Amino acid sequence: MYAVIRRYEGVTDPGEAGRLVDEGFVTLLRRVPGFVAYYWVDAGDGVMVSTSVFEDRAGAEESVVRAADFVRENLAALLPDPPQVTAGRVVAAG
């Protein structure tokens, strides 16, 4: 399995960002081959973190492309700063 973690800082409206992600992005992500799970977390103080899990690296890489497109097209005003992206192979899970 592979995971991609994105950390967004400076989020201007966490509630609206969460709604848009839930109503739009999650559906797009579920269509990526190898999709396992997705989580969008409000960490407080204008910080939101997403975690995407896929069966393989190709799915994880596709999620990075789809996330960038979705943010640019739907969330640019709410997520003004580029995310910190961390991706890699899952080596332990519970």
CSV table of C-alpha atoms in Angstrom, one decimal:
chain,number,residue,atom,x,y,z
A,1,MET,CA,0.0,0.0,0.0
A,2,TYR,CA,1.0,3.6,-0.6
A,3,ALA,CA,-0.1,6.7,1.3
A,4,VAL,CA,-0.1,10.4,0.4
A,5,ILE,CA,-0.3,13.0,3.2
A,6,ARG,CA,-1.0,16.7,2.3
A,7,ARG,CA,-0.8,19.4,5.0
A,8,TYR,CA,-2.5,22.7,4.1
A,9,GLU,CA,-1.8,25.8,6.2
A,10,GLY,CA,-3.6,29.2,6.1
A,11,VAL,CA,-7.0,27.7,5.4
A,12,THR,CA,-9.4,30.6,5.4
A,13,ASP,CA,-12.7,28.6,6.0
A,14,PRO,CA,-12.2,25.1,7.2
A,15,GLY,CA,-15.9,24.3,7.3
A,16,GLU,CA,-16.4,25.2,3.7
A,17,ALA,CA,-13.2,23.5,2.6
A,18,GLY,CA,-14.4,20.3,4.4
A,19,ARG,CA,-17.8,20.5,2.7
A,20,LEU,CA,-16.3,21.0,-0.8
A,21,VAL,CA,-13.9,18.1,-0.3
A,22,ASP,CA,-16.6,15.8,1.0
A,23,GLU,CA,-19.1,16.7,-1.7
A,24,GLY,CA,-16.7,16.8,-4.7
A,25,PHE,CA,-13.2,15.5,-4.2
A,26,VAL,CA,-14.0,12.3,-2.3
A,27,THR,CA,-16.1,11.1,-5.2
A,28,LEU,CA,-13.3,11.8,-7.7
A,29,LEU,CA,-10.7,10.0,-5.5
A,30,ARG,CA,-12.9,6.9,-5.1
A,31,ARG,CA,-12.7,6.4,-8.9
A,32,VAL,CA,-8.9,6.2,-8.8
A,33,PRO,CA,-7.8,2.5,-9.3
A,34,GLY,CA,-6.5,1.0,-6.1
A,35,PHE,CA,-8.3,3.5,-3.8
A,36,VAL,CA,-8.4,2.2,-0.2
A,37,ALA,CA,-9.3,5.2,2.1
A,38,TYR,CA,-9.3,8.9,2.4
A,39,TYR,CA,-9.4,11.2,5.4
A,40,TRP,CA,-9.7,15.0,5.6
A,41,VAL,CA,-8.8,16.4,9.1
A,42,ASP,CA,-9.3,19.8,10.6
A,43,ALA,CA,-6.2,20.2,12.8
A,44,GLY,CA,-7.2,23.6,14.0
A,45,ASP,CA,-5.6,27.0,13.6
A,46,GLY,CA,-6.1,27.1,9.8
A,47,VAL,CA,-4.4,23.7,9.3
A,48,MET,CA,-6.1,20.8,7.4
A,49,VAL,CA,-4.5,17.5,6.6
A,50,SER,CA,-5.5,14.9,4.1
A,51,THR,CA,-4.4,11.3,4.0
A,52,SER,CA,-5.0,9.1,1.0
A,53,VAL,CA,-4.3,5.4,0.9
A,54,PHE,CA,-4.0,3.2,-2.2
A,55,GLU,CA,-3.1,-0.3,-3.1
A,56,ASP,CA,-0.2,0.8,-5.3
A,57,ARG,CA,2.1,3.7,-6.1
A,58,ALA,CA,0.3,4.5,-9.4
A,59,GLY,CA,-2.9,5.2,-7.5
A,60,ALA,CA,-1.1,7.4,-5.0
A,61,GLU,CA,0.6,9.4,-7.7
A,62,GLU,CA,-2.8,9.8,-9.6
A,63,SER,CA,-4.3,11.2,-6.4
A,64,VAL,CA,-1.6,13.9,-6.2
A,65,VAL,CA,-2.6,15.1,-9.7
A,66,ARG,CA,-6.3,15.0,-9.0
A,67,ALA,CA,-5.8,16.8,-5.7
A,68,ALA,CA,-3.8,19.6,-7.3
A,69,ASP,CA,-6.5,20.0,-10.1
A,70,PHE,CA,-9.4,20.0,-7.6
A,71,VAL,CA,-7.7,22.5,-5.3
A,72,ARG,CA,-6.9,24.8,-8.3
A,73,GLU,CA,-10.4,24.6,-9.7
A,74,ASN,CA,-12.5,24.6,-6.5
A,75,LEU,CA,-10.5,25.5,-3.4
A,76,ALA,CA,-7.9,28.1,-4.4
A,77,ALA,CA,-9.5,30.9,-2.3
A,78,LEU,CA,-9.8,28.7,0.8
A,79,LEU,CA,-6.4,27.0,0.5
A,80,PRO,CA,-4.1,29.9,-0.5
A,81,ASP,CA,-0.8,28.2,0.4
A,82,PRO,CA,0.6,25.2,-1.5
A,83,PRO,CA,0.4,22.0,0.6
A,84,GLN,CA,3.3,20.1,2.1
A,85,VAL,CA,3.1,16.7,0.4
A,86,THR,CA,4.6,13.5,1.8
A,87,ALA,CA,4.2,10.2,0.0
A,88,GLY,CA,5.5,6.7,0.4
A,89,ARG,CA,5.0,3.0,0.9
A,90,VAL,CA,3.0,2.0,4.0
A,91,VAL,CA,5.3,-0.2,6.1
A,92,ALA,CA,3.0,-0.8,9.0
A,93,ALA,CA,-0.8,-0.6,9.5
A,94,GLY,CA,-3.3,-1.4,12.2
